[in-house]
Amino acid sequence: MDNRERIDTLERDRILPRAELEELLQAYSDGDRLYAASKARAVADAIFGKKVYFRGIVEISSYCKNDCLYCGIRRSNRSAQRYRLTEDEILDCCARGYTLGYRTFVLQGGEDPWYTDDRIVSIIRRIRRDFPDCAITLSLGEKERGSYQRYFDAGANRYLLRHETASPSHYAKLHPPELSWEHRMQCLRDLREIGFQTGCGCMVGSPYQTAADLVEDLLFMKEFRPQMIGIGPFIPHKDTPFREESPGTLRDTLFLLSIIRLMLPHVLLPATTALGTIQEGGREQGILAGANVIMPNISPPQVREKYMLYDNKIGVGDDEVSSRDRVARAVESIGYEIVVGRGDYQGGMEDD
Ligand code: 5AD
């Protein structure tokens, strides 16, 4: 098969054998990438129309007990500025976000033990009570199943937990020994069984990643059938062990977005902040390659520079109004429109 045939097969069958996927990723031209993007965009347009779902992200804490080698808020980064938002501050972000049209709130943070399950449950209950028409998405890392169940029972709907890499040996190169690939995968299975709309995902171009690793990621995604997938380029952070590593590329990320859209037509697929960070206009290109979600920041301006997972993150000087306006204009500039609404997963169980 040549690359065009591989892309045509992906479009038709929604899957490609491992060896073919690997060849496709190993050597593709910009023509191949644009060919895949136009097919991926057509698939997304047929399902979602010219619409992009908006989610407001509240970065609730920059404290983290973990020490992931790539991440700027890792525990052993003594230069990281730490903060955590109070319950009232989080509710205030949601209220401002609601006024701006957000109907999904994503609470994301480091794994911060200050947020006990009782505190998280209390926050979820208040958001659920004050904004009954909104979806609550959590992105708070690995927990025990009982904790996830409590969050779900309190009214949370979705959970994002990137698997980071589907290869156990690659996982071990990105994480300290106390973090295990098995536990992360167990968390994802627990989340799905509990009934969360679940998101997995990985970085593109993370250190030591090979084309074969990315193929494992794609095959894992296909098999796991998540409702959401978050991918973005790895970007080095100056105060981490990976400070000298090369970043992931825009073109690889765009190509993977298109392949994912072809494999999982209904999946909710964000054009991430990291994509907008490696290149101006990266998120717009992400939409044109098949993404259909954007997650602008609705965190308070004074904490934004402290939630630095990687260098030069965009939006740090903005507030919730300017972040939204900037992204809205960008989306409209490419002929797309923002949806006010929860934007739940619409897929069936059979095809994807
Ligand atoms: N570059 C890009 N993405 C990163 N993340 C963490 N550190 C980096 C980095 N240096 C991603 C991880 C994590 C998500 C919240 O952010 O994939 O799951």
CSV table of C-alpha atoms and ligand atoms in Angstrom, one decimal:
chain,number,residue,atom,x,y,z
A,1,MET,CA,0.0,0.0,0.0
A,2,ASP,CA,1.1,3.6,-0.6
A,3,ASN,CA,0.2,6.3,1.8
A,4,ARG,CA,-2.9,7.4,-0.1
A,5,GLU,CA,-4.2,3.9,-0.1
A,6,ARG,CA,-3.5,3.7,3.6
A,7,ILE,CA,-5.5,6.9,4.2
A,8,ASP,CA,-8.3,5.7,2.0
A,9,THR,CA,-8.4,2.4,3.9
A,10,LEU,CA,-8.5,4.3,7.2
A,11,GLU,CA,-11.4,6.3,5.9
A,12,ARG,CA,-13.3,3.3,4.7
A,13,ASP,CA,-12.5,0.7,7.4
A,14,ARG,CA,-11.8,3.1,10.4
A,15,ILE,CA,-8.8,0.9,11.1
A,16,LEU,CA,-5.5,-0.1,9.6
A,17,PRO,CA,-3.2,-3.0,10.4
A,18,ARG,CA,-0.4,-2.2,12.8
A,19,ALA,CA,2.4,-2.5,10.3
A,20,GLU,CA,0.6,-0.2,7.8
A,21,LEU,CA,-0.1,2.4,10.4
A,22,GLU,CA,3.6,2.4,11.4
A,23,GLU,CA,4.7,2.8,7.8
A,24,LEU,CA,2.3,5.7,7.4
A,25,LEU,CA,3.6,7.5,10.5
A,26,GLN,CA,7.2,6.8,9.7
A,27,ALA,CA,7.3,8.6,6.3
A,28,TYR,CA,4.5,10.8,5.1
A,29,SER,CA,4.6,13.9,2.9
A,30,ASP,CA,2.8,17.2,3.5
A,31,GLY,CA,0.5,16.1,0.6
A,32,ASP,CA,-0.4,13.0,2.5
A,33,ARG,CA,-1.1,15.0,5.6
A,34,LEU,CA,-3.3,17.5,3.8
A,35,TYR,CA,-5.1,14.6,2.1
A,36,ALA,CA,-5.8,13.0,5.5
A,37,ALA,CA,-6.9,16.4,6.9
A,38,SER,CA,-9.4,17.0,4.1
A,39,LYS,CA,-11.0,13.5,4.7
A,40,ALA,CA,-10.9,14.0,8.4
A,41,ARG,CA,-12.5,17.4,8.2
A,42,ALA,CA,-15.2,16.0,5.9
A,43,VAL,CA,-16.0,13.2,8.5
A,44,ALA,CA,-16.2,15.8,11.3
A,45,ASP,CA,-18.3,18.2,9.2
A,46,ALA,CA,-20.8,15.4,8.4
A,47,ILE,CA,-21.3,14.7,12.1
A,48,PHE,CA,-20.8,18.1,13.8
A,49,GLY,CA,-21.3,20.6,11.0
A,50,LYS,CA,-19.2,23.7,11.0
A,51,LYS,CA,-19.4,23.8,14.8
A,52,VAL,CA,-16.8,23.8,17.5
A,53,TYR,CA,-17.6,22.9,21.1
A,54,PHE,CA,-16.3,25.2,23.8
A,55,ARG,CA,-15.3,24.1,27.3
A,56,GLY,CA,-14.1,26.5,30.0
A,57,ILE,CA,-11.0,25.2,31.9
A,58,VAL,CA,-10.5,26.2,35.5
A,59,GLU,CA,-7.0,25.3,36.6
A,60,ILE,CA,-7.7,24.7,40.3
A,61,SER,CA,-4.2,23.9,41.7
A,62,SER,CA,-0.6,23.9,40.7
A,63,TYR,CA,0.4,21.7,43.6
A,64,CYS,CA,1.2,18.2,42.5
A,65,LYS,CA,2.5,15.2,44.5
A,66,ASN,CA,3.8,13.5,41.3
A,67,ASP,CA,7.1,14.0,39.6
A,68,CYS,CA,6.5,13.3,35.9
A,69,LEU,CA,9.7,14.1,34.1
A,70,TYR,CA,8.0,16.3,31.4
A,71,CYS,CA,5.8,18.4,33.5
A,72,GLY,CA,6.5,21.9,34.8
A,73,ILE,CA,4.4,21.5,38.0
A,74,ARG,CA,6.2,18.3,39.0
A,75,ARG,CA,6.8,18.1,42.7
A,76,SER,CA,10.6,18.5,42.5
A,77,ASN,CA,10.4,21.8,40.6
A,78,ARG,CA,11.3,24.2,43.3
A,79,SER,CA,10.9,27.2,41.0
A,80,ALA,CA,7.3,26.4,40.3
A,81,GLN,CA,4.9,28.9,41.9
A,82,ARG,CA,2.2,27.1,43.7
A,83,TYR,CA,-1.4,28.1,44.3
A,84,ARG,CA,-4.7,26.5,44.8
A,85,LEU,CA,-8.2,28.0,44.3
A,86,THR,CA,-10.8,28.0,47.0
A,87,GLU,CA,-14.2,26.5,46.5
A,88,ASP,CA,-15.7,30.0,46.2
A,89,GLU,CA,-13.0,31.1,43.7
A,90,ILE,CA,-13.8,28.0,41.5
A,91,LEU,CA,-17.6,28.7,41.7
A,92,ASP,CA,-16.8,32.3,40.7
A,93,CYS,CA,-14.9,31.1,37.6
A,94,CYS,CA,-17.9,29.0,36.7
A,95,ALA,CA,-20.3,31.9,37.1
A,96,ARG,CA,-18.2,34.1,34.9
A,97,GLY,CA,-17.8,31.3,32.4
A,98,TYR,CA,-21.6,30.7,32.4
A,99,THR,CA,-22.2,34.3,31.5
A,100,LEU,CA,-19.8,33.9,28.6
A,101,GLY,CA,-21.7,31.0,27.2
A,102,TYR,CA,-19.8,28.0,28.6
A,103,ARG,CA,-21.9,24.9,29.4
A,104,THR,CA,-19.0,22.6,30.2
A,105,PHE,CA,-16.6,23.4,33.1
A,106,VAL,CA,-13.4,21.4,33.2
A,107,LEU,CA,-11.7,21.4,36.6
A,108,GLN,CA,-8.1,20.5,36.0
A,109,GLY,CA,-5.3,20.5,38.5
A,110,GLY,CA,-2.2,18.7,39.7
A,111,GLU,CA,-2.7,15.8,42.1
A,112,ASP,CA,-3.1,18.0,45.2
A,113,PRO,CA,-3.9,16.1,48.4
A,114,TRP,CA,-5.4,19.3,49.9
A,115,TYR,CA,-8.4,18.6,47.7
A,116,THR,CA,-9.7,15.7,49.7
A,117,ASP,CA,-12.5,13.7,48.2
A,118,ASP,CA,-14.9,15.6,50.6
A,119,ARG,CA,-13.7,18.9,49.2
A,120,ILE,CA,-14.0,17.8,45.6
A,121,VAL,CA,-17.4,16.3,46.2
A,122,SER,CA,-18.5,19.6,47.8
A,123,ILE,CA,-17.3,21.6,44.8
A,124,ILE,CA,-19.1,19.2,42.4
A,125,ARG,CA,-22.3,19.5,44.3
A,126,ARG,CA,-22.3,23.2,44.3
A,127,ILE,CA,-21.6,23.5,40.6
A,128,ARG,CA,-24.3,20.9,39.9
A,129,ARG,CA,-26.7,22.9,42.0
A,130,ASP,CA,-25.9,26.3,40.7
A,131,PHE,CA,-25.5,25.3,37.0
A,132,PRO,CA,-27.8,22.4,36.5
A,133,ASP,CA,-27.7,22.7,32.7
A,134,CYS,CA,-23.9,22.4,32.6
A,135,ALA,CA,-21.6,19.4,32.2
A,136,ILE,CA,-18.8,18.9,34.8
A,137,THR,CA,-15.6,17.5,33.6
A,138,LEU,CA,-12.8,16.6,36.0
A,139,SER,CA,-9.1,16.3,35.1
A,140,LEU,CA,-7.6,15.6,38.5
A,141,GLY,CA,-5.4,12.6,37.9
A,142,GLU,CA,-5.3,9.1,39.3
A,143,LYS,CA,-7.6,8.3,42.2
A,144,GLU,CA,-9.0,5.1,43.7
A,145,ARG,CA,-12.1,3.8,42.2
A,146,GLY,CA,-14.2,4.7,45.2
A,147,SER,CA,-13.2,8.3,44.9
A,148,TYR,CA,-14.2,8.4,41.2
A,149,GLN,CA,-17.5,6.8,42.2
A,150,ARG,CA,-18.1,9.6,44.8
A,151,TYR,CA,-17.4,12.3,42.2
A,152,PHE,CA,-19.8,10.7,39.7
A,153,ASP,CA,-22.5,10.3,42.3
A,154,ALA,CA,-22.0,14.0,43.2
A,155,GLY,CA,-22.8,15.0,39.7
A,156,ALA,CA,-19.6,15.0,37.6
A,157,ASN,CA,-20.2,13.7,34.1
A,158,ARG,CA,-16.8,13.4,32.4
A,159,TYR,CA,-13.2,12.7,33.3
A,160,LEU,CA,-10.0,13.4,31.3
A,161,LEU,CA,-7.0,11.2,32.1
A,162,ARG,CA,-4.5,11.0,29.4
A,163,HIS,CA,-2.9,7.6,29.2
A,164,GLU,CA,0.3,9.4,28.2
A,165,THR,CA,1.6,6.4,26.3
A,166,ALA,CA,0.2,3.0,25.6
A,167,SER,CA,3.7,1.4,25.8
A,168,PRO,CA,4.7,0.4,29.4
A,169,SER,CA,8.4,0.7,28.6
A,170,HIS,CA,7.9,4.2,27.2
A,171,TYR,CA,5.7,5.1,30.2
A,172,ALA,CA,8.6,4.2,32.5
A,173,LYS,CA,10.9,6.6,30.7
A,174,LEU,CA,8.5,9.5,31.2
A,175,HIS,CA,7.6,8.9,34.8
A,176,PRO,CA,9.3,8.1,38.1
A,177,PRO,CA,9.2,4.5,39.3
A,178,GLU,CA,6.3,5.0,41.8
A,179,LEU,CA,3.9,5.8,39.0
A,180,SER,CA,2.7,2.7,37.1
A,181,TRP,CA,1.3,2.3,33.6
A,182,GLU,CA,-1.0,-0.5,35.0
A,183,HIS,CA,-2.6,1.8,37.6
A,184,ARG,CA,-3.2,4.5,35.0
A,185,MET,CA,-4.9,2.1,32.7
A,186,GLN,CA,-6.9,0.7,35.6
A,187,CYS,CA,-8.1,4.2,36.4
A,188,LEU,CA,-9.3,4.6,32.8
A,189,ARG,CA,-11.2,1.3,32.9
A,190,ASP,CA,-12.7,2.3,36.3
A,191,LEU,CA,-13.8,5.7,35.0
A,192,ARG,CA,-15.6,4.2,32.1
A,193,GLU,CA,-17.2,1.4,34.1
A,194,ILE,CA,-18.5,4.0,36.6
A,195,GLY,CA,-20.2,5.8,33.7
A,196,PHE,CA,-18.1,8.8,33.0
A,197,GLN,CA,-17.7,10.0,29.5
A,198,THR,CA,-14.0,9.3,29.5
A,199,GLY,CA,-11.0,10.9,27.8
A,200,CYS,CA,-7.6,9.5,27.2
A,201,GLY,CA,-4.7,10.9,25.2
A,202,CYS,CA,-1.0,11.4,24.9
A,203,MET,CA,1.7,13.9,24.0
A,204,VAL,CA,3.1,13.9,20.4
A,205,GLY,CA,6.8,13.9,20.2
A,206,SER,CA,7.5,13.2,23.9
A,207,PRO,CA,11.1,12.0,24.6
A,208,TYR,CA,11.9,8.5,23.5
A,209,GLN,CA,8.6,8.1,21.6
A,210,THR,CA,8.9,6.1,18.4
A,211,ALA,CA,6.4,5.7,15.5
A,212,ALA,CA,5.7,2.2,16.9
A,213,ASP,CA,4.7,3.8,20.3
A,214,LEU,CA,2.3,6.2,18.5
A,215,VAL,CA,0.8,3.2,16.7
A,216,GLU,CA,0.2,1.6,20.1
A,217,ASP,CA,-1.5,4.8,21.2
A,218,LEU,CA,-3.8,4.8,18.2
A,219,LEU,CA,-4.6,1.1,18.6
A,220,PHE,CA,-5.3,1.6,22.3
A,221,MET,CA,-7.6,4.5,21.5
A,222,LYS,CA,-9.5,2.5,18.9
A,223,GLU,CA,-9.9,-0.4,21.3
A,224,PHE,CA,-10.8,1.7,24.4
A,225,ARG,CA,-13.3,3.8,22.5
A,226,PRO,CA,-13.1,6.9,24.6
A,227,GLN,CA,-15.6,9.7,24.2
A,228,MET,CA,-12.8,12.2,24.2
A,229,ILE,CA,-9.2,12.2,23.2
A,230,GLY,CA,-6.6,14.9,24.1
A,231,ILE,CA,-3.4,15.1,22.1
A,232,GLY,CA,-0.9,17.9,21.9
A,233,PRO,CA,2.8,18.3,21.1
A,234,PHE,CA,5.3,17.7,23.9
A,235,ILE,CA,6.9,21.1,24.8
A,236,PRO,CA,9.9,21.2,27.0
A,237,HIS,CA,9.8,23.1,30.3
A,238,LYS,CA,13.0,24.8,31.4
A,239,ASP,CA,12.9,23.4,35.0
A,240,THR,CA,12.4,19.8,34.2
A,241,PRO,CA,14.8,16.9,33.3
A,242,PHE,CA,13.5,17.2,29.7
A,243,ARG,CA,14.5,20.8,29.3
A,244,GLU,CA,16.9,20.0,26.4
A,245,GLU,CA,14.6,17.7,24.6
A,246,SER,CA,13.1,18.6,21.2
A,247,PRO,CA,9.4,19.6,21.1
A,248,GLY,CA,6.8,17.6,19.2
A,249,THR,CA,6.0,19.1,15.8
A,250,LEU,CA,2.9,20.8,14.5
A,251,ARG,CA,2.8,18.5,11.5
A,252,ASP,CA,2.9,15.3,13.4
A,253,THR,CA,0.2,16.5,15.8
A,254,LEU,CA,-2.1,17.6,12.9
A,255,PHE,CA,-1.6,14.3,11.1
A,256,LEU,CA,-2.4,12.3,14.2
A,257,LEU,CA,-5.5,14.4,14.8
A,258,SER,CA,-6.7,13.5,11.3
A,259,ILE,CA,-5.9,9.8,11.7
A,260,ILE,CA,-7.8,9.8,15.0
A,261,ARG,CA,-10.8,11.5,13.4
A,262,LEU,CA,-10.8,8.9,10.7
A,263,MET,CA,-10.5,6.0,13.2
A,264,LEU,CA,-13.1,7.4,15.7
A,265,PRO,CA,-15.5,9.7,13.8
A,266,HIS,CA,-17.7,10.7,16.7
A,267,VAL,CA,-14.9,11.3,19.2
A,268,LEU,CA,-14.7,14.7,20.9
A,269,LEU,CA,-11.2,15.9,19.9
A,270,PRO,CA,-9.8,19.2,21.2
A,271,ALA,CA,-7.4,21.4,19.4
A,272,THR,CA,-5.3,21.9,22.5
A,273,THR,CA,-3.5,24.9,24.1
A,274,ALA,CA,-0.2,23.1,23.5
A,275,LEU,CA,-1.0,23.1,19.8
A,276,GLY,CA,-1.7,26.8,19.8
A,277,THR,CA,1.5,27.3,21.8
A,278,ILE,CA,4.0,25.7,19.4
A,279,GLN,CA,2.6,27.7,16.5
A,280,GLU,CA,0.4,30.8,16.2
A,281,GLY,CA,-2.8,29.6,14.6
A,282,GLY,CA,-2.1,26.0,15.6
A,283,ARG,CA,-5.5,25.4,17.1
A,284,GLU,CA,-7.2,26.6,13.9
A,285,GLN,CA,-5.1,24.2,11.9
A,286,GLY,CA,-6.1,21.6,14.4
A,287,ILE,CA,-9.8,22.2,13.6
A,288,LEU,CA,-9.1,22.1,9.9
A,289,ALA,CA,-7.4,18.7,10.5
A,290,GLY,CA,-10.4,17.2,12.2
A,291,ALA,CA,-10.6,18.6,15.8
A,292,ASN,CA,-13.9,19.8,17.1
A,293,VAL,CA,-13.4,21.1,20.6
A,294,ILE,CA,-11.5,24.1,22.1
A,295,MET,CA,-11.0,24.6,25.7
A,296,PRO,CA,-10.3,28.2,26.6
A,297,ASN,CA,-9.0,29.1,30.0
A,298,ILE,CA,-11.4,30.6,32.5
A,299,SER,CA,-8.9,30.6,35.4
A,300,PRO,CA,-8.4,33.9,37.3
A,301,PRO,CA,-5.7,36.0,35.5
A,302,GLN,CA,-3.5,36.2,38.6
A,303,VAL,CA,-2.9,32.5,38.8
A,304,ARG,CA,-2.5,31.7,35.1
A,305,GLU,CA,1.3,32.2,35.0
A,306,LYS,CA,1.6,29.6,37.8
A,307,TYR,CA,0.0,26.8,35.9
A,308,MET,CA,2.9,26.2,33.6
A,309,LEU,CA,3.0,22.6,32.4
A,310,TYR,CA,5.4,23.7,29.6
A,311,ASP,CA,7.2,26.9,28.5
A,312,ASN,CA,5.5,29.8,26.8
A,313,LYS,CA,2.0,28.7,27.3
A,314,ILE,CA,-0.4,31.0,25.5
A,315,GLY,CA,-3.2,32.9,27.2
A,316,VAL,CA,-1.3,33.7,30.4
A,317,GLY,CA,-1.8,37.5,30.0
A,318,ASP,CA,-5.5,37.1,29.3
A,319,ASP,CA,-8.6,37.1,31.4
A,320,GLU,CA,-11.7,34.9,30.7
A,321,VAL,CA,-13.2,37.5,28.4
A,322,SER,CA,-10.1,38.0,26.2
A,323,SER,CA,-9.3,34.3,26.1
A,324,ARG,CA,-12.8,33.6,24.8
A,325,ASP,CA,-12.9,36.4,22.3
A,326,ARG,CA,-9.5,35.5,20.9
A,327,VAL,CA,-10.5,31.9,20.4
A,328,ALA,CA,-14.0,32.8,19.1
A,329,ARG,CA,-12.5,35.1,16.5
A,330,ALA,CA,-9.9,32.5,15.4
A,331,VAL,CA,-12.7,29.8,15.0
A,332,GLU,CA,-14.8,32.2,13.0
A,333,SER,CA,-11.9,33.2,10.8
A,334,ILE,CA,-11.8,29.7,9.4
A,335,GLY,CA,-15.6,29.5,8.9
A,336,TYR,CA,-16.6,27.7,12.1
A,337,GLU,CA,-19.0,28.7,14.8
A,338,ILE,CA,-19.0,28.2,18.5
A,339,VAL,CA,-21.7,26.0,20.1
A,340,VAL,CA,-23.3,27.2,23.3
A,341,GLY,CA,-24.4,23.9,24.9
A,342,ARG,CA,-23.0,20.9,26.7
A,343,GLY,CA,-21.8,19.2,23.6
A,344,ASP,CA,-22.1,15.6,24.9
A,345,TYR,CA,-20.7,12.7,23.0
A,346,GLN,CA,-23.2,11.6,20.3
A,347,GLY,CA,-21.7,8.4,19.0
A,348,GLY,CA,-23.1,5.0,19.0
A,349,MET,CA,-21.4,1.9,20.2
A,350,GLU,CA,-20.9,0.1,16.9
A,351,ASP,CA,-18.9,2.1,14.5
A,352,ASP,CA,-17.0,4.3,17.0
B,1,5AD,N1,4.3,19.4,27.1
B,1,5AD,C1,3.1,19.1,26.6
B,1,5AD,N2,2.1,18.6,27.4
B,1,5AD,C2,2.3,18.4,28.7
B,1,5AD,N3,1.6,17.9,29.6
B,1,5AD,C3,2.2,17.9,30.8
B,1,5AD,N4,3.5,18.4,30.6
B,1,5AD,C4,3.5,18.7,29.3
B,1,5AD,C5,4.6,19.2,28.4
B,1,5AD,N5,5.8,19.5,28.9
B,1,5AD,C6,0.2,17.3,29.4
B,1,5AD,C7,0.2,15.8,29.9
B,1,5AD,C8,-1.0,15.9,30.9
B,1,5AD,C9,-1.7,17.1,30.5
B,1,5AD,C10,-2.6,17.7,31.6
B,1,5AD,O1,-0.8,18.0,30.1
B,1,5AD,O2,-0.2,15.0,28.8
B,1,5AD,O3,-1.8,14.7,30.9
